[in-house]
Amino acid sequence: MAVLVYTENWDGKFKKTSFELVSYANKLAEMFNTNVVALSIGPVSEEELALLGNYGADKIISAAAGQFKILDNKVYVNLISSVAEKENAELIVLSHDNTGKALAPGLSVKLKAGLVSGVVELPSSTDPFTIKKKVFSGNAFARVEVKTGIKVLTLAKNSFEVVEKDGIAQIEALQDEVSQGDITTKVNEVNKQTGKILLTDAEIVVSGGRGMKSPDNWGPIEELAELLGAATACSRPVSDEGWRPHQEHTGQTGKIIAPNLYIAVGISGAIQHLAGVSSSRYIVAINTDKDAPIFEAADYGIVGDAMKVLPQLIQAVKEMKVS
Amino acid sequence: MKIIVCLGVVPDTTTKVKFSGDNKEFDTSGVQWVINPWDELALTRAIQLKEDAGNTVDKVVVITVGSITTEPVIRKALAIGADEAVRIDVAPKDSYEVAFQLSEFLKNEQDQHFVFAGIESSDYNGAAVGGMLAELLGVNSVSSVSGLEIEGEKPRIFRDIDGGVETLEVDIPFVAIVQKGIAIEPRIPAMRGIMMARKKTLNVIPPAGTEAYTGITGFELPEPKPPCKIIESENAKELINLLQNEAKIL
């Protein structure tokens, strides 16, 4: 028996969520008195792979063959499940993000394993296996019992602290000739930001809503974000109006994010918006309407006009950086 | 060619979530039921594709796994523009059971088709049915689909990735697991559509035998948040001080 964790990389570097995941898998393995096997897919350097050992991986399997260069759900599911079988893994853990959502369901069927997505804790009981997950878009939690021998879990972002430890993992390259079936997904074009901070991986997010009044007023939001090393986001009406790209839309039907700090500017805080941001550690609200629901979700609030408040904040951050 | 849209029925997203006294069950009293928001976007896109003469899509079928109480919502899908509906008559216990029932029905589908499924449901947030269905049918899937065009019979897919978007080609059949961007605004049924929906076919199919992999044993609500600390707008700089020295996150 082992715990298998799929650690995703972005351009050869592991994401913060991958370290969260390994830390989580390590505690899970302790509960079951077993080891953590991390699977990395795509080209990642030895040095980067070794980092996973610092978070509790006992063994790292690297599948770097060219056929895994693009995410073909079926090929990836076949690969992960064959590794799971070989390693005798009874617990398979992925991150609850785009990739986890793409792969966990297929793994569940292939391995005849119950799936619990968006788990927020370690299991409260190992037999029966019972675990807590988010439901109703973060407005409640459910305790779920898994009845199958093998289990697949996806871990909600920011729900588990990264724990560093002294560990050295053994790295094993997966044979290149392993065939995982035909690739039926072909990528023709990739449009990817470079150098900018990923919204879903950002520690700080500065987000604008309809209260910004015009797409021309986004300058101060972008300036504040840049000073804070933050990603920018927006509310649904803003992306629907085309003021900002839909990739920035955070909320129930947009991106679900969980940064350390979420600064909502000119966002009233509709329940659907809050569903996408309520897992943030701290929420700051800046809004002209003191009765806006965003203040109920916020830790800190400023009632006032964004175009007057933002320059003050920008100035304050500049001063903070100097001192 | 037809598009089959998997449709979930969920509580309206503005519903105040409450549970039975023992916290074992979701309290459905006073709940308005709606089409799951992502499935509604999938349906909207499917109907747009049917209306577009540049492809061979000529029919949209919606399929739901649920008890008779889901029928008013299925009728709404027909009023928006779906041509036909199928309801598999069982109240499912988990995503696997939903996917299994769908696959048992769809594996007999002879006509060439696309399958659309929303990326998750707004109630149990399983984000699982589309991917499970593909695996059960032995076909591929593409998740995080934020755009889908069909030229003739050939799909062009836009997939959201971290920090961007990819343009893909995928062999059919496959399951498109869709999210925001696939369509912007869901459609609102017109009076004519509502009248026509009454005459459209809604087939009720008995369920296949299966067992759920998981079960919910109880619910809880999150801890209430402490009240918001208000900072005077003239003194906005104080916020940065608090974030740095009180919250210690800057």
Short mmCIF file of N, CA, C and O in Angstrom, two decimals, chain A residues 62-146:
data_model
loop_
_atom_site.label_atom_id
_atom_site.label_comp_id
_atom_site.label_asym_id
_atom_site.label_seq_id
_atom_site.Cartn_x
_atom_site.Cartn_y
_atom_site.Cartn_z
N SER A 62 9.41 10.02 -12.37
CA SER A 62 9.36 11.07 -13.36
C SER A 62 9.08 10.47 -14.73
O SER A 62 9.84 9.68 -15.25
N ALA A 63 7.95 10.88 -15.31
CA ALA A 63 7.58 10.41 -16.65
C ALA A 63 7.77 11.59 -17.59
O ALA A 63 6.93 12.49 -17.63
N ALA A 64 8.89 11.59 -18.29
CA ALA A 64 9.24 12.78 -19.07
C ALA A 64 9.13 12.55 -20.58
O ALA A 64 9.51 13.40 -21.36
N ALA A 65 8.60 11.41 -20.99
CA ALA A 65 8.56 11.09 -22.42
C ALA A 65 7.73 12.12 -23.19
O ALA A 65 6.80 12.72 -22.67
N GLY A 66 8.11 12.30 -24.44
CA GLY A 66 7.48 13.30 -25.30
C GLY A 66 5.97 13.16 -25.43
O GLY A 66 5.26 14.15 -25.55
N GLN A 67 5.50 11.92 -25.36
CA GLN A 67 4.06 11.70 -25.53
C GLN A 67 3.23 12.34 -24.40
O GLN A 67 2.03 12.50 -24.53
N PHE A 68 3.91 12.70 -23.31
CA PHE A 68 3.16 13.30 -22.19
C PHE A 68 3.26 14.83 -22.21
O PHE A 68 2.91 15.49 -21.25
N LYS A 69 3.77 15.36 -23.32
CA LYS A 69 3.98 16.80 -23.38
C LYS A 69 2.67 17.57 -23.29
O LYS A 69 2.61 18.64 -22.69
N ILE A 70 1.63 17.06 -23.89
CA ILE A 70 0.35 17.75 -23.76
C ILE A 70 -0.61 16.91 -22.94
O ILE A 70 -0.50 15.69 -22.88
N LEU A 71 -1.53 17.61 -22.31
CA LEU A 71 -2.50 16.93 -21.46
C LEU A 71 -3.56 16.26 -22.33
O LEU A 71 -4.46 16.92 -22.85
N ASP A 72 -3.42 14.95 -22.51
CA ASP A 72 -4.45 14.14 -23.15
C ASP A 72 -5.06 13.33 -22.00
O ASP A 72 -4.40 12.47 -21.42
N ASN A 73 -6.30 13.64 -21.66
CA ASN A 73 -6.89 13.06 -20.43
C ASN A 73 -6.75 11.55 -20.38
O ASN A 73 -6.40 10.97 -19.35
N LYS A 74 -7.02 10.90 -21.52
CA LYS A 74 -7.03 9.44 -21.51
C LYS A 74 -5.62 8.88 -21.30
O LYS A 74 -5.43 7.95 -20.51
N VAL A 75 -4.66 9.47 -22.00
CA VAL A 75 -3.28 9.01 -21.86
C VAL A 75 -2.79 9.22 -20.42
O VAL A 75 -2.16 8.34 -19.82
N TYR A 76 -3.10 10.37 -19.86
CA TYR A 76 -2.68 10.67 -18.48
C TYR A 76 -3.36 9.73 -17.47
O TYR A 76 -2.73 9.27 -16.53
N VAL A 77 -4.64 9.48 -17.68
CA VAL A 77 -5.37 8.59 -16.77
C VAL A 77 -4.76 7.19 -16.83
O VAL A 77 -4.54 6.54 -15.80
N ASN A 78 -4.45 6.74 -18.04
CA ASN A 78 -3.83 5.42 -18.18
C ASN A 78 -2.47 5.37 -17.48
O ASN A 78 -2.15 4.40 -16.79
N LEU A 79 -1.69 6.44 -17.65
CA LEU A 79 -0.37 6.49 -17.05
C LEU A 79 -0.46 6.48 -15.51
O LEU A 79 0.18 5.67 -14.84
N ILE A 80 -1.30 7.38 -14.97
CA ILE A 80 -1.38 7.49 -13.51
C ILE A 80 -1.92 6.19 -12.91
O ILE A 80 -1.43 5.70 -11.90
N SER A 81 -2.92 5.60 -13.57
CA SER A 81 -3.49 4.38 -12.99
C SER A 81 -2.52 3.21 -13.10
O SER A 81 -2.47 2.37 -12.20
N SER A 82 -1.70 3.18 -14.16
CA SER A 82 -0.73 2.07 -14.24
C SER A 82 0.34 2.23 -13.15
O SER A 82 0.77 1.25 -12.56
N VAL A 83 0.74 3.48 -12.86
CA VAL A 83 1.69 3.70 -11.77
C VAL A 83 1.04 3.34 -10.44
O VAL A 83 1.65 2.69 -9.58
N ALA A 84 -0.22 3.72 -10.27
CA ALA A 84 -0.95 3.42 -9.02
C ALA A 84 -0.97 1.90 -8.78
O ALA A 84 -0.75 1.43 -7.67
N GLU A 85 -1.23 1.16 -9.85
CA GLU A 85 -1.30 -0.30 -9.71
C GLU A 85 0.07 -0.89 -9.38
O GLU A 85 0.21 -1.74 -8.50
N LYS A 86 1.09 -0.38 -10.09
CA LYS A 86 2.44 -0.89 -9.88
C LYS A 86 2.93 -0.60 -8.46
O LYS A 86 3.60 -1.41 -7.84
N GLU A 87 2.57 0.58 -7.95
CA GLU A 87 3.03 0.97 -6.61
C GLU A 87 2.08 0.49 -5.52
O GLU A 87 2.26 0.82 -4.36
N ASN A 88 1.05 -0.19 -5.93
CA ASN A 88 0.07 -0.70 -4.98
C ASN A 88 -0.54 0.45 -4.16
O ASN A 88 -0.74 0.33 -2.95
N ALA A 89 -0.84 1.54 -4.84
CA ALA A 89 -1.38 2.72 -4.15
C ALA A 89 -2.87 2.54 -3.89
O ALA A 89 -3.62 2.18 -4.79
N GLU A 90 -3.26 2.77 -2.65
CA GLU A 90 -4.69 2.70 -2.33
C GLU A 90 -5.29 4.08 -2.16
O GLU A 90 -6.50 4.24 -2.10
N LEU A 91 -4.40 5.08 -2.04
CA LEU A 91 -4.87 6.47 -1.96
C LEU A 91 -4.17 7.25 -3.05
O LEU A 91 -2.94 7.22 -3.15
N ILE A 92 -4.95 7.94 -3.87
CA ILE A 92 -4.38 8.74 -4.95
C ILE A 92 -4.85 10.17 -4.74
O ILE A 92 -6.05 10.42 -4.61
N VAL A 93 -3.88 11.08 -4.65
CA VAL A 93 -4.23 12.47 -4.32
C VAL A 93 -3.81 13.40 -5.45
O VAL A 93 -2.68 13.34 -5.94
N LEU A 94 -4.75 14.27 -5.84
CA LEU A 94 -4.47 15.29 -6.85
C LEU A 94 -4.93 16.63 -6.30
O LEU A 94 -5.66 16.69 -5.31
N SER A 95 -4.53 17.70 -6.98
CA SER A 95 -4.97 19.02 -6.56
C SER A 95 -6.35 19.29 -7.15
O SER A 95 -6.65 18.85 -8.26
N HIS A 96 -7.19 20.03 -6.41
CA HIS A 96 -8.52 20.33 -6.93
C HIS A 96 -8.44 21.57 -7.82
O HIS A 96 -8.90 22.65 -7.49
N ASP A 97 -7.78 21.41 -8.97
CA ASP A 97 -7.65 22.51 -9.93
C ASP A 97 -8.02 21.96 -11.30
O ASP A 97 -8.52 20.84 -11.42
N ASN A 98 -7.77 22.75 -12.35
CA ASN A 98 -8.15 22.32 -13.70
C ASN A 98 -7.68 20.91 -14.02
O ASN A 98 -8.45 20.08 -14.53
N THR A 99 -6.42 20.62 -13.72
CA THR A 99 -5.85 19.32 -14.08
C THR A 99 -6.44 18.22 -13.21
O THR A 99 -6.78 17.14 -13.71
N GLY A 100 -6.54 18.47 -11.91
CA GLY A 100 -7.14 17.49 -11.02
C GLY A 100 -8.56 17.15 -11.43
O GLY A 100 -8.97 15.98 -11.44
N LYS A 101 -9.31 18.20 -11.79
CA LYS A 101 -10.70 17.97 -12.21
C LYS A 101 -10.75 17.18 -13.52
O LYS A 101 -11.69 16.44 -13.78
N ALA A 102 -9.72 17.35 -14.37
CA ALA A 102 -9.70 16.65 -15.66
C ALA A 102 -9.36 15.17 -15.48
O ALA A 102 -9.81 14.33 -16.25
N LEU A 103 -8.55 14.84 -14.46
CA LEU A 103 -8.01 13.48 -14.37
C LEU A 103 -8.65 12.62 -13.27
O LEU A 103 -8.80 11.41 -13.46
N ALA A 104 -8.99 13.22 -12.14
CA ALA A 104 -9.48 12.42 -11.01
C ALA A 104 -10.71 11.56 -11.36
O ALA A 104 -10.76 10.39 -10.97
N PRO A 105 -11.68 12.11 -12.11
CA PRO A 105 -12.86 11.28 -12.41
C PRO A 105 -12.52 10.03 -13.23
O PRO A 105 -13.03 8.95 -12.96
N GLY A 106 -11.64 10.18 -14.21
CA GLY A 106 -11.23 9.04 -15.02
C GLY A 106 -10.52 8.00 -14.18
O GLY A 106 -10.73 6.79 -14.33
N LEU A 107 -9.65 8.47 -13.28
CA LEU A 107 -8.93 7.55 -12.39
C LEU A 107 -9.90 6.78 -11.51
O LEU A 107 -9.73 5.59 -11.25
N SER A 108 -10.92 7.49 -11.03
CA SER A 108 -11.92 6.88 -10.16
C SER A 108 -12.58 5.69 -10.86
O SER A 108 -12.70 4.60 -10.30
N VAL A 109 -12.95 5.88 -12.12
CA VAL A 109 -13.61 4.80 -12.87
C VAL A 109 -12.62 3.68 -13.17
O VAL A 109 -12.90 2.50 -12.95
N LYS A 110 -11.44 4.09 -13.66
CA LYS A 110 -10.46 3.11 -14.09
C LYS A 110 -10.02 2.20 -12.93
O LYS A 110 -9.82 1.00 -13.10
N LEU A 111 -9.87 2.78 -11.73
CA LEU A 111 -9.39 2.02 -10.58
C LEU A 111 -10.53 1.54 -9.68
O LEU A 111 -10.29 1.02 -8.60
N LYS A 112 -11.78 1.76 -10.13
CA LYS A 112 -12.96 1.41 -9.33
C LYS A 112 -12.83 1.97 -7.92
O LYS A 112 -13.02 1.28 -6.91
N ALA A 113 -12.47 3.25 -7.88
CA ALA A 113 -12.18 3.92 -6.62
C ALA A 113 -13.16 5.06 -6.39
O ALA A 113 -13.45 5.83 -7.31
N GLY A 114 -13.66 5.18 -5.18
CA GLY A 114 -14.53 6.30 -4.85
C GLY A 114 -13.74 7.59 -4.90
O GLY A 114 -12.58 7.64 -4.50
N LEU A 115 -14.37 8.65 -5.43
CA LEU A 115 -13.72 9.95 -5.56
C LEU A 115 -14.36 10.95 -4.61
O LEU A 115 -15.58 11.07 -4.56
N VAL A 116 -13.52 11.66 -3.86
CA VAL A 116 -14.03 12.80 -3.09
C VAL A 116 -13.25 14.03 -3.56
O VAL A 116 -12.03 14.08 -3.42
N SER A 117 -13.96 14.99 -4.14
CA SER A 117 -13.26 16.16 -4.69
C SER A 117 -13.40 17.36 -3.78
O SER A 117 -14.44 17.59 -3.18
N GLY A 118 -12.31 18.13 -3.69
CA GLY A 118 -12.30 19.33 -2.86
C GLY A 118 -12.24 19.01 -1.38
O GLY A 118 -12.90 19.68 -0.58
N VAL A 119 -11.44 18.03 -0.98
CA VAL A 119 -11.34 17.72 0.46
C VAL A 119 -10.55 18.84 1.14
O VAL A 119 -9.68 19.48 0.54
N VAL A 120 -10.86 19.09 2.41
CA VAL A 120 -10.24 20.20 3.13
C VAL A 120 -9.42 19.75 4.34
O VAL A 120 -8.77 20.58 4.97
N GLU A 121 -9.45 18.47 4.66
CA GLU A 121 -8.77 17.97 5.85
C GLU A 121 -8.24 16.55 5.59
O GLU A 121 -8.57 15.93 4.60
N LEU A 122 -7.52 16.07 6.59
CA LEU A 122 -7.19 14.64 6.60
C LEU A 122 -8.46 13.88 6.96
O LEU A 122 -9.38 14.46 7.54
N PRO A 123 -8.54 12.60 6.64
CA PRO A 123 -9.75 11.85 7.00
C PRO A 123 -9.99 11.87 8.51
O PRO A 123 -9.04 11.81 9.29
N SER A 124 -11.26 11.98 8.91
CA SER A 124 -11.58 11.98 10.34
C SER A 124 -11.59 10.56 10.88
O SER A 124 -11.51 10.33 12.08
N SER A 125 -11.71 9.60 9.97
CA SER A 125 -11.67 8.20 10.37
C SER A 125 -11.12 7.39 9.20
O SER A 125 -11.38 7.71 8.04
N THR A 126 -10.30 6.39 9.51
CA THR A 126 -9.71 5.61 8.42
C THR A 126 -10.56 4.38 8.08
O THR A 126 -10.49 3.87 6.97
N ASP A 127 -11.34 3.94 9.05
CA ASP A 127 -12.20 2.78 8.79
C ASP A 127 -13.50 2.89 9.59
O ASP A 127 -13.48 2.68 10.79
N PRO A 128 -14.63 3.24 8.98
CA PRO A 128 -14.78 3.58 7.56
C PRO A 128 -14.04 4.86 7.21
O PRO A 128 -13.89 5.73 8.05
N PHE A 129 -13.60 4.94 5.96
CA PHE A 129 -12.85 6.11 5.49
C PHE A 129 -13.83 7.27 5.34
O PHE A 129 -14.71 7.25 4.48
N THR A 130 -13.68 8.28 6.20
CA THR A 130 -14.60 9.42 6.17
C THR A 130 -13.81 10.71 6.10
O THR A 130 -12.83 10.88 6.83
N ILE A 131 -14.22 11.60 5.23
CA ILE A 131 -13.44 12.81 4.98
C ILE A 131 -14.36 14.00 4.69
O ILE A 131 -15.45 13.82 4.18
N LYS A 132 -13.87 15.20 5.04
CA LYS A 132 -14.68 16.41 4.88
C LYS A 132 -14.36 17.11 3.58
O LYS A 132 -13.19 17.26 3.23
N LYS A 133 -15.39 17.54 2.86
CA LYS A 133 -15.18 18.27 1.61
C LYS A 133 -16.09 19.49 1.55
O LYS A 133 -17.10 19.57 2.26
N LYS A 134 -15.72 20.41 0.67
CA LYS A 134 -16.56 21.59 0.45
C LYS A 134 -17.77 21.22 -0.40
O LYS A 134 -17.63 20.48 -1.37
N VAL A 135 -18.92 21.74 -0.04
CA VAL A 135 -20.10 21.63 -0.89
C VAL A 135 -20.78 23.00 -0.98
O VAL A 135 -20.42 23.92 -0.25
N PHE A 136 -21.76 23.10 -1.86
CA PHE A 136 -22.48 24.35 -2.08
C PHE A 136 -21.49 25.51 -2.26
O PHE A 136 -21.62 26.56 -1.65
N SER A 137 -20.51 25.26 -3.11
CA SER A 137 -19.52 26.27 -3.48
C SER A 137 -18.91 26.97 -2.27
O SER A 137 -18.75 28.18 -2.25
N GLY A 138 -18.60 26.20 -1.26
CA GLY A 138 -17.91 26.74 -0.09
C GLY A 138 -18.85 27.23 1.00
O GLY A 138 -18.41 27.65 2.07
N ASN A 139 -20.16 27.18 0.75
CA ASN A 139 -21.12 27.62 1.76
C ASN A 139 -21.39 26.56 2.84
O ASN A 139 -22.10 26.83 3.82
N ALA A 140 -20.88 25.36 2.63
CA ALA A 140 -21.07 24.30 3.64
C ALA A 140 -20.02 23.21 3.40
O ALA A 140 -19.27 23.24 2.42
N PHE A 141 -19.96 22.28 4.34
CA PHE A 141 -19.08 21.12 4.21
C PHE A 141 -19.91 19.86 4.34
O PHE A 141 -20.94 19.85 5.02
N ALA A 142 -19.45 18.79 3.69
CA ALA A 142 -20.10 17.49 3.86
C ALA A 142 -19.06 16.49 4.33
O ALA A 142 -17.88 16.60 4.00
N ARG A 143 -19.51 15.55 5.16
CA ARG A 143 -18.65 14.41 5.50
C ARG A 143 -19.02 13.26 4.57
O ARG A 143 -20.18 12.88 4.47
N VAL A 144 -18.02 12.74 3.89
CA VAL A 144 -18.27 11.71 2.88
C VAL A 144 -17.58 10.42 3.28
O VAL A 144 -16.41 10.43 3.67
N GLU A 145 -18.34 9.35 3.20
CA GLU A 145 -17.77 8.03 3.47
C GLU A 145 -17.45 7.37 2.13
O GLU A 145 -18.29 7.35 1.23
N VAL A 146 -16.23 6.85 2.01
CA VAL A 146 -15.85 6.17 0.76
C VAL A 146 -15.90 4.67 1.01
O VAL A 146 -15.30 4.17 1.96
#
